[in-house]
Coordinates of C-alpha atoms in Angstrom, one line a residue:
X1 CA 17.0 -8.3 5.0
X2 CA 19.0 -7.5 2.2
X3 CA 19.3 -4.2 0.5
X4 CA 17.1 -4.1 -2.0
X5 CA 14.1 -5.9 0.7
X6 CA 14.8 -2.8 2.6
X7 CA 14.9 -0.4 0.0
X8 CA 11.3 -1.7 -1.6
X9 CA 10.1 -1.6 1.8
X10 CA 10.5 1.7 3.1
X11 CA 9.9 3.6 -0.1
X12 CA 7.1 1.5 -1.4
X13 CA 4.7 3.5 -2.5
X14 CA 7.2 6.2 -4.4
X15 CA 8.2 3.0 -6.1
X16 CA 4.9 2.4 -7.1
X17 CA 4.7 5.6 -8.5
X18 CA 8.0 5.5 -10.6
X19 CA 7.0 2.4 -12.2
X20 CA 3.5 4.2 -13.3
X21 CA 5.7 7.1 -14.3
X22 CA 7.5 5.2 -16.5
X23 CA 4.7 2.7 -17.9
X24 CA 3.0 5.8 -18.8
X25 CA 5.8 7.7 -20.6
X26 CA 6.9 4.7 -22.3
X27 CA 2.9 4.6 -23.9
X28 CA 2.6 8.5 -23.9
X29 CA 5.9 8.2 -26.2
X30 CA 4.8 5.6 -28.0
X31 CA 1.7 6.7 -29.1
X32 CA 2.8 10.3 -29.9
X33 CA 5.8 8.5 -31.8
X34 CA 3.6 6.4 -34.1
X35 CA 0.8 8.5 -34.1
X36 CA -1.5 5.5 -32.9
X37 CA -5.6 6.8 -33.0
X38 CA -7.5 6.7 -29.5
X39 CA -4.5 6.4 -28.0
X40 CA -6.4 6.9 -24.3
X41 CA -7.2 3.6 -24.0
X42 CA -3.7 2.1 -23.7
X43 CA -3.3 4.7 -21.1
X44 CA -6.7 3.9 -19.1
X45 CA -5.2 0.1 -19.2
X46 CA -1.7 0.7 -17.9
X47 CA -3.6 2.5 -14.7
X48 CA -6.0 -0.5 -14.1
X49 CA -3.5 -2.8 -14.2
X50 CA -1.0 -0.8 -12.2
X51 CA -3.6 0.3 -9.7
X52 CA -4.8 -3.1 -8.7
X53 CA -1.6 -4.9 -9.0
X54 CA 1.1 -4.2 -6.6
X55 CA 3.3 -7.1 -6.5
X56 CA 5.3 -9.1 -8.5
X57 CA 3.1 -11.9 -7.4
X58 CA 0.2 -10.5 -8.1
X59 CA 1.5 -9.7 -11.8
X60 CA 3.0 -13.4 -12.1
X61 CA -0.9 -14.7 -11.1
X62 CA -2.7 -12.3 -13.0
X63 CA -0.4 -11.8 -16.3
X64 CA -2.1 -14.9 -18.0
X65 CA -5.6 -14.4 -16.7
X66 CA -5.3 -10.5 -18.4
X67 CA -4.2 -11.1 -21.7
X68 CA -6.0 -14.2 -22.2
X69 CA -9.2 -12.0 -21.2
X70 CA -8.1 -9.1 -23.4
X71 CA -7.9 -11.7 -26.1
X72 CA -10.9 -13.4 -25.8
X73 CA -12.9 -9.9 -25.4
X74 CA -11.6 -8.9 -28.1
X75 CA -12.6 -11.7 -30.0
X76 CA -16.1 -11.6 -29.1
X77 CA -16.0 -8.2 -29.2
X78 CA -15.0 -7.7 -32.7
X79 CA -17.0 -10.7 -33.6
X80 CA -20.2 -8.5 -33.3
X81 CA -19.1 -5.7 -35.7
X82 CA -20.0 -9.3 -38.4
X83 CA -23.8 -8.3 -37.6
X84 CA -25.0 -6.2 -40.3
X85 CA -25.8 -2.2 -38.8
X86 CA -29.4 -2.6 -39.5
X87 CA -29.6 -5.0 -36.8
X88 CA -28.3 -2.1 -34.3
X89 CA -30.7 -3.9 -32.0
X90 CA -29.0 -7.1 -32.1
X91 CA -25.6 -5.6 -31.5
X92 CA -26.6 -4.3 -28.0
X93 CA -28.4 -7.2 -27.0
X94 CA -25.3 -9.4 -28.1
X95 CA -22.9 -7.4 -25.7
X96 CA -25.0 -7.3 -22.8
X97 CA -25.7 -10.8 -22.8
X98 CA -22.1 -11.4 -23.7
X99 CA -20.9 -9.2 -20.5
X100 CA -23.5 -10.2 -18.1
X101 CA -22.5 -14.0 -18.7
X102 CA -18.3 -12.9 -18.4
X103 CA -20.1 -11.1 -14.8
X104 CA -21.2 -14.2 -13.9
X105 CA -18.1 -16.1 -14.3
X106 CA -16.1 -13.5 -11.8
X107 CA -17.5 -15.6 -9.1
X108 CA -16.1 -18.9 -10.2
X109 CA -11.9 -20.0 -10.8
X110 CA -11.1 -17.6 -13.4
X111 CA -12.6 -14.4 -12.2
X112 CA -9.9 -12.1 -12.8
X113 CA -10.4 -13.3 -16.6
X114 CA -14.0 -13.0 -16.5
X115 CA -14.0 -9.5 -15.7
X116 CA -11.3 -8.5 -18.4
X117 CA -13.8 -10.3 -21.0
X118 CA -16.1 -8.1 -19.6
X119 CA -14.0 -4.9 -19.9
X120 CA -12.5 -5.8 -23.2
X121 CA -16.0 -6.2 -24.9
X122 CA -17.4 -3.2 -23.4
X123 CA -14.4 -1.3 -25.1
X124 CA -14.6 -3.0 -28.2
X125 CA -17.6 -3.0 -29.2
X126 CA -19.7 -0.3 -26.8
X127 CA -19.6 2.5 -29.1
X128 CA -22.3 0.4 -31.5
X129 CA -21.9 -1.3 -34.9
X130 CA -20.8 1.3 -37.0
X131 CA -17.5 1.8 -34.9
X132 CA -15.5 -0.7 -36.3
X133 CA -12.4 1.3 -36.9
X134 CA -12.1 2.8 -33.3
X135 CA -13.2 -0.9 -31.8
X136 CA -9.9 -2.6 -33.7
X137 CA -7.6 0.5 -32.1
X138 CA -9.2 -0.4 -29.6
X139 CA -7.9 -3.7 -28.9
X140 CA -4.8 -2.9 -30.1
X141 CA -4.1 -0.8 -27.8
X142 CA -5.0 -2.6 -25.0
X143 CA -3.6 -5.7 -25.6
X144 CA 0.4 -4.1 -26.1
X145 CA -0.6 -1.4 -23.3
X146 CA -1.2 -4.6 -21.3
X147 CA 2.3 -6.1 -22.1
X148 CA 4.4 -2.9 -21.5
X149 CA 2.5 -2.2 -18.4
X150 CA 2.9 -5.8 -17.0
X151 CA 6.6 -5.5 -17.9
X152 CA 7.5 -2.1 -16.1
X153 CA 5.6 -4.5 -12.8
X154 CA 8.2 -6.8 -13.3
X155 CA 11.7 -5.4 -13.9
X156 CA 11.4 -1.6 -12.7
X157 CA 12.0 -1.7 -8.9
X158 CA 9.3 -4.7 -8.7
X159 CA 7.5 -5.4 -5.2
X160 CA 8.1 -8.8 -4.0
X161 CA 5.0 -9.5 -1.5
X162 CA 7.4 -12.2 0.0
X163 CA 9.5 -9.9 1.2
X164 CA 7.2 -7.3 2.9
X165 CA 5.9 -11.0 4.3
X166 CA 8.7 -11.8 6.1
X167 CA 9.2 -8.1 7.2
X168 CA 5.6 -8.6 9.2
X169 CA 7.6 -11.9 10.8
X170 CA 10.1 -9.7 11.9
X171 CA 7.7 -6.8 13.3
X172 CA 6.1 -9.7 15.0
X173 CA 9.1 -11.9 17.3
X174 CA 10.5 -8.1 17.8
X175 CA 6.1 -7.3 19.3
X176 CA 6.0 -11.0 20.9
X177 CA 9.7 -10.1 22.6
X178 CA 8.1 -6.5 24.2
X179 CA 5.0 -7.9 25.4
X180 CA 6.8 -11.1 27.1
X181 CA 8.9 -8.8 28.4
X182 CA 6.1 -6.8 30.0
X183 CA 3.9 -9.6 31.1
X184 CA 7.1 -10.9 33.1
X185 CA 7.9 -7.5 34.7
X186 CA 4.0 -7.1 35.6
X187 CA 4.8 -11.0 36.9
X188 CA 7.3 -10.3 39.0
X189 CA 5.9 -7.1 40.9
X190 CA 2.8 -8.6 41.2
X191 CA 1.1 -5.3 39.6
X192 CA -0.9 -7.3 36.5
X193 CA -2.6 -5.2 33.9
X194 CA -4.1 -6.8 30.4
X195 CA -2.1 -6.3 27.9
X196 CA -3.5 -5.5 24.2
X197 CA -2.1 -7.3 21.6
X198 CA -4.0 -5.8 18.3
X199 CA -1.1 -5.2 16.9
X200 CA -0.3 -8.9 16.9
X201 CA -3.2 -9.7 14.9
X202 CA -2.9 -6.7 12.2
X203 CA -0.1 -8.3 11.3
X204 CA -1.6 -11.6 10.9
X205 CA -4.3 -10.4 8.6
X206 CA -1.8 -8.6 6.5
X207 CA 0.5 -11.8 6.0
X208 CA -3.1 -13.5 5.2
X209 CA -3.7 -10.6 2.1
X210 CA -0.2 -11.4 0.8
X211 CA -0.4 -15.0 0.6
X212 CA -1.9 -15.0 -2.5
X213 CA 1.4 -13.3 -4.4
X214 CA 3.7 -15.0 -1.6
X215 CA 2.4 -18.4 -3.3
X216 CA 2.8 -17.5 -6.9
X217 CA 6.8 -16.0 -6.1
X218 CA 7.9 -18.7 -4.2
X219 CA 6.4 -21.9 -5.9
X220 CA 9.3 -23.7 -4.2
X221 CA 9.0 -22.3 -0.7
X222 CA 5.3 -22.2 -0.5
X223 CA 4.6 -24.1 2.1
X224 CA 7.4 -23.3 4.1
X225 CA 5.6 -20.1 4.1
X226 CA 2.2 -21.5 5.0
X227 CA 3.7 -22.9 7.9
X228 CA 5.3 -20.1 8.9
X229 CA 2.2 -18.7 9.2
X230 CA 0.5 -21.0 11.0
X231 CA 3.6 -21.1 14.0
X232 CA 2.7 -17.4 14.2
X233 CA -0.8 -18.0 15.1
X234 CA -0.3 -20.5 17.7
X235 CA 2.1 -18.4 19.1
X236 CA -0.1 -15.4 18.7
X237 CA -3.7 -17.4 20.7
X238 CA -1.1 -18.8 23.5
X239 CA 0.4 -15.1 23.8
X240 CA -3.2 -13.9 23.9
X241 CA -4.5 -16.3 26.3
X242 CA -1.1 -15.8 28.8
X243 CA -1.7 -11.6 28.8
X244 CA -5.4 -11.4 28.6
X245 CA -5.5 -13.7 32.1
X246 CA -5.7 -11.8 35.3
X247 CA -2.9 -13.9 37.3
X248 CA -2.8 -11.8 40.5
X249 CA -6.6 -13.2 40.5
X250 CA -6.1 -16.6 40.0
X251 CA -5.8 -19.4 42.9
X252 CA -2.2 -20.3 41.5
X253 CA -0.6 -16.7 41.8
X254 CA 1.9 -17.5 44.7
X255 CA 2.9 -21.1 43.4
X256 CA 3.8 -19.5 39.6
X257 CA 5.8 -16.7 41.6
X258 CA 7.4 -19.1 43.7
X259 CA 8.2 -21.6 41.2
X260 CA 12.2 -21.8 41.3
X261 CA 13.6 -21.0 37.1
X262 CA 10.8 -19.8 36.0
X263 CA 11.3 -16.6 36.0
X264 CA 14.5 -16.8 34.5
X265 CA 13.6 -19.4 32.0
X266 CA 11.0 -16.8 30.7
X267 CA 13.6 -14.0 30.7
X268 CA 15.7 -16.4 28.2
X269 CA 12.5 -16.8 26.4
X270 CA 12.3 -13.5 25.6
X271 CA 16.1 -12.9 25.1
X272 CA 15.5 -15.5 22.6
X273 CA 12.6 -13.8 20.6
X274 CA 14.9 -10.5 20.7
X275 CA 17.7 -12.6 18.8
X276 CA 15.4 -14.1 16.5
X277 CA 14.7 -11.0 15.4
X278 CA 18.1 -9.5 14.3
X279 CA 18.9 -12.7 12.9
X280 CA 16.0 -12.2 10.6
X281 CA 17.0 -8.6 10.1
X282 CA 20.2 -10.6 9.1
X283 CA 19.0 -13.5 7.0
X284 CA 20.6 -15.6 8.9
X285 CA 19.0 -18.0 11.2
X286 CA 20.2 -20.3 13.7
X287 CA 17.5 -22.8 14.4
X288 CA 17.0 -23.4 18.6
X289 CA 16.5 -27.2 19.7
X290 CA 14.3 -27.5 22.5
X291 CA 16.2 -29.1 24.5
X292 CA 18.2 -25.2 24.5
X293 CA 15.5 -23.3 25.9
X294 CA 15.1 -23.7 29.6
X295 CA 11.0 -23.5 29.6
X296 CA 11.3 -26.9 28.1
X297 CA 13.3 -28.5 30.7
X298 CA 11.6 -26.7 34.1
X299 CA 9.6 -29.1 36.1
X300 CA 7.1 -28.1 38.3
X301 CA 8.4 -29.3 42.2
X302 CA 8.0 -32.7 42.6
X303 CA 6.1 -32.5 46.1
X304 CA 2.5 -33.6 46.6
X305 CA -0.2 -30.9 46.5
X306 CA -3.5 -32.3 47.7
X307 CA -6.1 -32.8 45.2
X308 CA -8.9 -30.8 46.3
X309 CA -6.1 -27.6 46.0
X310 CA -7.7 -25.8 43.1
X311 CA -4.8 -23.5 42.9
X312 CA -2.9 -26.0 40.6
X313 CA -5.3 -25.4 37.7
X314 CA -4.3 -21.9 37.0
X315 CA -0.8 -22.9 37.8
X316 CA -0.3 -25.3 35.6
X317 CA -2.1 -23.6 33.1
X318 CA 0.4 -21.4 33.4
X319 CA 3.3 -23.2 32.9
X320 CA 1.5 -25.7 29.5
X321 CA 1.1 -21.8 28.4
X322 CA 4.9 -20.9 28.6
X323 CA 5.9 -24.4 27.4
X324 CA 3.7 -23.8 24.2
X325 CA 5.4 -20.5 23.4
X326 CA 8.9 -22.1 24.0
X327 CA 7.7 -25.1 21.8
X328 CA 6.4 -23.0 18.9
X329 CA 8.8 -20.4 18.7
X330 CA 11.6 -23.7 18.1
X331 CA 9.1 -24.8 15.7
X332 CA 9.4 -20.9 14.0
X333 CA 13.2 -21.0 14.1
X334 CA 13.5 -24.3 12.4
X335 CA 11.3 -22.9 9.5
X336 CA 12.9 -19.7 9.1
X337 CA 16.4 -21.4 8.9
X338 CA 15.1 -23.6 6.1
X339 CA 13.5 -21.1 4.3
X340 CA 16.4 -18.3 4.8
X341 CA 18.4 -21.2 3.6
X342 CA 16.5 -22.3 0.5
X343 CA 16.8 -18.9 -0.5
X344 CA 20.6 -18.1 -0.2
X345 CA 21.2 -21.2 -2.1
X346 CA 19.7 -20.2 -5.2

């Protein structure tokens, strides 16, 4: 990874907190500068935003959905202050109806814009018709709150989701490498025991909660990463499958253990997934062929078994498992090697 990656990564969340440190002295100054009446609000909007978006694709997806929703709240918002005060009735049943309906809309396309309506008329206009003057400061200071807020997300140490993506690929070859590892030494001394593989899938469902912002940084690259994704999870039910078998139990035990290669075929394997890893740690990828990785070229001996010997179901279970692995994990390094590639070229 490069520096910066590395950098956002580790100190993440005291980045996070310098960028709300300086959104909020930038409007702290600001408003003390100029003077600016209920000033609080801009300051309540820089920590909604800055507390619900954390990356840069989460800023880039939700920018447009937040100011066209301060907008339009505002609109309708100040829109009600037209209704004369002694119709104080009609004001409040206006801006319920008005925010219930924006409620309702936070299940559909636009959510995220549906609820700022929501917000934004609340603050406009929920202090009644005879606030007009605090409901237009109001929106004012919302709306360039908004905008300074949105800008210290993008150009003050921003978080790129991609990047704490990619550093989830890495944790993962360098967890698929230990636990291949293991499940061959446990292979080899014939002493099996399950091995868990949580871990795996944490970091599956944490790639899945940054897809969202992975998508709107990389427009280009999106897919790529989709894919990426989905070589993961192949790799991750085969892995699961493989360690979660007893093998000493099964029929096929002495054939898999007595197959000539195998053992050092899945040794390379896992040499392999080790390598993959610094390379990633690197940015630089060197894609495998599968012709290159031995698992792909072992044969099962060539002499007859009968057919009633049951004993070749778990063994060559075992081997289509191995072969899968080897398969995907080519797959993996040809779309990391594009990807890494894409990206140095820009």
């Amino acid at each position: 990874m490069k520096n910066y990656s590395r950098f956002a990564i580790k100190y993440f969340r005291q980045l996070l907190v310098f960028r709300v440190f300086v959104a909020l002295s930038i409007i702290v100054s600001i408003i003390q500068i100029f003077n600016l009446p209920y000033g609080s609000w801009a300051l309540i909007t820089t920590v909604t935003i800055m507390g619900s978006i954390h990356f840069l694709g989460g800023v880039l997806s939700k920018a447009n959905q937040r100011i066209t929703g301060t907008i339009l709240g505002a609109i309708i918002g100040l829109s009600l202050y037209l209704i004369p005060t002694s119709y104080n009735w009609l004001h409040h049943i206006i801006l319920i109806t008005t925010v219930v309906t924006a409620i309702y809309y936070t299940q559909g396309k636009y959510s995220y814009a549906a609820l700022v309506v929501a917000i934004t008329v609340v603050v406009v206009a929920g202090g009644g018709p005879e606030d007009l003057h605090a409901a237009m400061w109001r929106t004012i200071n919302v709306f360039w709150a908004a905008i300074v807020t949105i800008c210290c997300s993008l150009y003050i140490f921003p978080a790129r989701a991609t990047d704490h993506y990619l550093n989830y690929t890495h944790q993962f070859i360098k967890l698929c490498c230990n636990y291949y590892h293991q499940h061959n030494q446990q292979i080899a001394v014939e002493n099996f025991q399950p091995i868990d593989i949580n871990p795996l899938s944490n970091i599956l469902d944490k790639q899945t909660s940054l897809q969202p912002h992975t998508k709107n940084e990389n427009i280009a690259s999106k897919q790529l990463l989709t894919e990426i994704m989905l070589t993961e999870e192949q790799i991750f039910t085969m892995m699961g499958s493989m360690l979660h078998t007893r093998w000493d139990k099964q029929l096929g035990q002495n054939k898999i253990n007595d197959m000539p290669g195998l053992m050092e075929a899945k040794e390379q394997l896992a040499d392999r997934f080790s390598r993959l890893a610094i390379q990633i740690e690197n940015q630089h990828i060197l894609p495998v062929k599968q012709e290159e990785i031995k698992m792909l070229s072992l044969l099962p001996p060539t002499e007859n078994h009968e057919q009633s010997d049951t004993s070749n179901i778990s063994y060559y279970g075992y081997l289509w498992l191995n072969r899968e692995i080897a398969r995907q994990f080519s797959q993996l390094t040809h779309l990391l090697s594009e990807y890494y590639s894409h990206l140095n070229n820009k």
